[in-house]
Tab-separated table of C-alpha atoms in Angstrom:
chain	number	residue	atom	x	y	z
A	422	MET	CA	-0.012	0.026	0.020
A	423	PRO	CA	2.725	2.586	0.725
A	424	ARG	CA	4.025	2.197	-2.868
A	425	ILE	CA	0.730	3.241	-4.289
A	426	ARG	CA	0.561	6.185	-1.936
A	427	ALA	CA	4.099	7.318	-2.865
A	428	ALA	CA	3.351	6.910	-6.541
A	429	SER	CA	0.090	9.045	-6.224
A	430	VAL	CA	1.999	11.693	-4.274
A	431	ALA	CA	4.674	11.841	-6.948
A	432	GLU	CA	1.999	12.021	-9.717
A	433	HIS	CA	0.209	14.783	-7.825
A	434	ARG	CA	3.426	16.775	-7.568
A	435	THR	CA	4.139	16.282	-11.256
A	436	MET	CA	0.646	17.419	-12.079
A	437	GLN	CA	1.036	20.440	-9.805
A	438	ARG	CA	4.352	21.367	-11.355
A	439	GLY	CA	2.804	21.082	-14.769
A	440	ALA	CA	-0.065	23.331	-13.726
A	441	LEU	CA	2.377	25.910	-12.519
A	442	LEU	CA	4.269	25.831	-15.738
A	443	ASP	CA	1.081	26.178	-17.732
A	444	ALA	CA	0.106	29.147	-15.514
A	445	ALA	CA	3.519	30.689	-16.037
A	446	ARG	CA	3.163	30.273	-19.790
A	447	SER	CA	-0.194	32.035	-19.706
A	448	LEU	CA	1.081	34.888	-17.566
A	449	LEU	CA	4.150	35.385	-19.783
A	450	SER	CA	1.985	35.357	-22.885
A	451	GLU	CA	-0.531	37.782	-21.480
A	452	GLY	CA	1.790	40.292	-19.718
A	453	GLY	CA	5.444	39.470	-20.267
A	454	THR	CA	7.923	38.734	-17.522
A	455	GLU	CA	6.485	41.320	-15.188
A	456	ALA	CA	3.276	39.365	-15.025
A	457	LEU	CA	5.116	36.278	-13.794
A	458	THR	CA	4.926	36.562	-9.988
A	459	PHE	CA	4.373	33.908	-7.348
A	460	PRO	CA	1.042	35.535	-6.189
A	461	ALA	CA	-0.161	35.355	-9.822
A	462	LEU	CA	0.899	31.700	-10.110
A	463	ALA	CA	-0.802	30.896	-6.906
A	464	GLU	CA	-4.003	32.571	-7.960
A	465	ARG	CA	-4.001	30.820	-11.410
A	466	THR	CA	-3.437	27.368	-9.966
A	467	GLY	CA	-5.436	27.690	-6.799
A	468	LEU	CA	-2.452	26.912	-4.678
A	469	ALA	CA	-1.236	28.843	-1.638
A	470	ARG	CA	1.603	31.186	-2.436
A	471	SER	CA	3.793	29.167	0.069
A	472	SER	CA	3.067	26.128	-1.984
A	473	VAL	CA	4.478	27.615	-5.113
A	474	TYR	CA	7.748	28.043	-3.272
A	475	GLU	CA	7.722	24.191	-2.652
A	476	TYR	CA	8.082	23.817	-6.463
A	477	PHE	CA	10.231	26.782	-7.447
A	478	ARG	CA	12.642	28.698	-5.318
A	479	SER	CA	12.377	31.843	-7.493
A	480	ARG	CA	10.899	33.393	-10.577
A	481	ALA	CA	14.178	32.698	-12.277
A	482	ALA	CA	13.769	28.977	-11.482
A	483	VAL	CA	10.330	29.028	-13.129
A	484	VAL	CA	11.873	30.614	-16.209
A	485	GLU	CA	14.814	28.146	-16.235
A	486	GLU	CA	12.304	25.211	-16.065
A	487	LEU	CA	10.283	26.683	-18.938
A	488	CYS	CA	13.465	27.080	-20.956
A	489	ALA	CA	14.346	23.415	-20.266
A	490	VAL	CA	10.886	22.343	-21.298
A	491	ASP	CA	9.737	24.692	-24.042
A	492	PHE	CA	12.864	25.623	-26.016
A	493	PRO	CA	13.530	22.064	-27.089
A	494	VAL	CA	10.027	21.876	-28.462
A	495	TRP	CA	10.505	25.139	-30.345
A	496	ALA	CA	13.863	23.922	-31.654
A	497	ALA	CA	12.350	20.556	-32.702
A	498	GLU	CA	9.673	22.299	-34.757
A	499	VAL	CA	12.244	24.532	-36.456
A	500	GLU	CA	14.533	21.577	-37.115
A	501	ALA	CA	11.605	19.509	-38.579
A	502	ALA	CA	10.773	22.355	-40.898
A	503	MET	CA	14.406	22.627	-41.977
A	504	ASP	CA	14.620	18.890	-42.542
A	505	ARG	CA	11.794	19.027	-45.021
A	506	ALA	CA	13.750	21.555	-47.140
A	507	ASP	CA	16.119	20.347	-49.915
A	508	THR	CA	18.510	23.085	-50.536
A	509	PRO	CA	20.661	25.345	-48.237
A	510	GLU	CA	18.551	28.352	-49.258
A	511	ALA	CA	15.329	26.402	-48.551
A	512	LYS	CA	16.612	25.415	-45.176
A	513	ILE	CA	17.444	28.984	-44.205
A	514	GLU	CA	13.959	30.075	-45.365
A	515	ALA	CA	12.353	27.314	-43.252
A	516	TYR	CA	14.471	28.358	-40.281
A	517	VAL	CA	13.178	31.973	-40.495
A	518	ARG	CA	9.596	31.142	-41.421
A	519	GLN	CA	9.119	28.481	-38.748
A	520	GLN	CA	10.373	30.610	-35.962
A	521	LEU	CA	8.137	33.464	-37.003
A	522	ALA	CA	5.195	31.108	-37.441
A	523	LEU	CA	5.727	29.906	-33.825
A	524	VAL	CA	5.463	33.510	-32.516
A	525	GLY	CA	1.697	33.417	-32.975
A	526	ASP	CA	1.241	29.978	-31.455
A	527	ARG	CA	0.158	30.250	-27.860
A	528	ARG	CA	2.300	27.244	-26.779
A	529	HIS	CA	5.311	29.292	-27.791
A	530	ARG	CA	4.395	32.796	-26.695
A	531	ALA	CA	6.094	32.203	-23.453
A	532	VAL	CA	9.417	31.489	-25.193
A	533	VAL	CA	9.142	34.810	-26.857
A	534	ALA	CA	8.277	36.520	-23.583
A	535	ILE	CA	11.179	34.825	-21.808
A	536	SER	CA	13.577	35.935	-24.462
A	537	ALA	CA	12.436	39.549	-24.224
A	538	GLY	CA	12.521	39.643	-20.426
A	539	GLU	CA	15.011	41.059	-18.048
A	540	LEU	CA	16.129	38.029	-16.029
A	541	ASP	CA	18.962	36.965	-13.791
A	542	ALA	CA	22.318	35.741	-15.133
A	543	GLY	CA	21.415	32.034	-14.716
A	544	ALA	CA	18.159	32.332	-16.665
A	545	ARG	CA	19.789	34.485	-19.341
A	546	GLU	CA	22.596	31.776	-19.675
A	547	LYS	CA	19.911	29.082	-20.201
A	548	ILE	CA	18.287	31.229	-22.876
A	549	ARG	CA	21.672	31.853	-24.577
A	550	ALA	CA	22.317	28.148	-24.624
A	551	ALA	CA	18.885	27.457	-26.124
A	552	HIS	CA	19.479	30.068	-28.782
A	553	GLY	CA	22.884	28.634	-29.419
A	554	GLY	CA	21.160	25.297	-30.326
A	555	LEU	CA	18.990	27.178	-32.794
A	556	ILE	CA	21.923	28.848	-34.313
A	557	ALA	CA	23.812	25.561	-34.675
A	558	MET	CA	20.979	24.339	-36.836
A	559	VAL	CA	21.462	26.887	-39.461
A	560	VAL	CA	25.280	26.834	-39.473
A	561	GLU	CA	25.326	23.703	-41.663
A	562	ALA	CA	23.039	25.365	-44.184
A	563	LEU	CA	25.312	28.361	-44.320
A	564	MET	CA	28.348	26.135	-44.774
A	565	GLY	CA	26.514	24.649	-47.802
A	566	LEU	CA	26.376	28.144	-49.208
A	567	GLY	CA	30.111	28.481	-48.891
A	568	HIS	CA	30.155	31.080	-46.149
A	569	GLU	CA	33.610	31.674	-44.719
A	570	GLN	CA	32.208	32.496	-41.241
A	571	PRO	CA	28.983	30.447	-41.011
A	572	ARG	CA	28.671	30.862	-37.247
A	573	LEU	CA	28.884	34.631	-37.476
A	574	ALA	CA	26.434	34.652	-40.439
A	575	ALA	CA	24.043	32.387	-38.324
A	576	MET	CA	24.170	34.711	-35.387
A	577	LEU	CA	23.336	37.707	-37.650
A	578	LEU	CA	20.576	35.712	-39.273
A	579	GLN	CA	19.074	35.065	-35.857
A	580	GLY	CA	19.297	38.846	-35.159
A	581	VAL	CA	16.963	39.356	-38.232
A	582	VAL	CA	14.634	36.691	-36.785
A	583	ASP	CA	14.723	38.256	-33.331
A	584	ALA	CA	13.968	41.655	-34.756
A	585	ALA	CA	10.975	40.278	-36.682
A	586	VAL	CA	9.729	38.484	-33.633
A	587	ARG	CA	9.777	41.763	-31.610
A	588	ARG	CA	8.006	43.630	-34.471
A	589	ILE	CA	5.324	40.989	-34.511
A	590	GLU	CA	4.959	40.864	-30.762
A	591	LEU	CA	4.678	44.687	-30.551
A	592	GLY	CA	1.716	44.543	-32.831
A	593	ALA	CA	3.408	46.698	-35.443
A	594	ALA	CA	1.486	48.419	-38.141
A	595	GLU	CA	2.511	45.781	-40.667
A	596	GLU	CA	0.685	42.424	-40.742
A	597	PRO	CA	2.692	39.535	-39.352
A	598	HIS	CA	2.838	37.853	-42.788
A	599	ARG	CA	4.413	41.012	-44.252
A	600	ILE	CA	6.960	41.082	-41.520
A	601	THR	CA	7.769	37.411	-42.147
A	602	GLU	CA	8.103	37.967	-45.915
A	603	ALA	CA	10.457	40.979	-45.299
A	604	ALA	CA	12.557	38.929	-42.778
A	605	VAL	CA	12.783	35.996	-45.254
A	606	SER	CA	13.729	38.302	-48.078
A	607	MET	CA	16.494	40.067	-46.030
A	608	ALA	CA	17.765	36.722	-44.664
A	609	LEU	CA	18.050	35.162	-48.120
A	610	ARG	CA	19.658	38.191	-49.719
A	611	GLY	CA	22.042	38.456	-46.839
A	612	VAL	CA	23.149	34.870	-46.743
A	613	ARG	CA	23.732	34.859	-50.511
A	614	GLY	CA	26.247	37.597	-49.894
């Protein structure tokens, strides 16, 4: 009998942690990093504020966990889009388009909010590492185009994507599809030299 009880306690904790992460995603999507507070997490999940601290020691810990869970999903979707492309140019286009398509997806809005937020050094390092994984994906395509400095080109390419993401998130005057087309055009012209 104690095994069953221990398993159900573990399952309950896993469910509560998942609920907290879902609440954090919603808060980040709705109000950015400023909206991610322990009182707000407690209110969204129905937990006592002190209970939130049982799962996460700080707001940065919540962000780090979201990075660990959500960035790999984002990266896998970008990688899958690139894998479907045949040429280096098509892979680069897929890299840009897929990231910008994910901006509007509620599941990934938290990733965007996290990236834009002012966070502590540990959380920023996790985000840098996650972005490094994205950049590594496009380096090979840039090598296929004969770039002498494919890593530098990849970082600059990601800069174009990040600027387009911010423009879309700000609700700029341009429609998101126009921002995407402009970013793809700039990226492809830029990587061709």
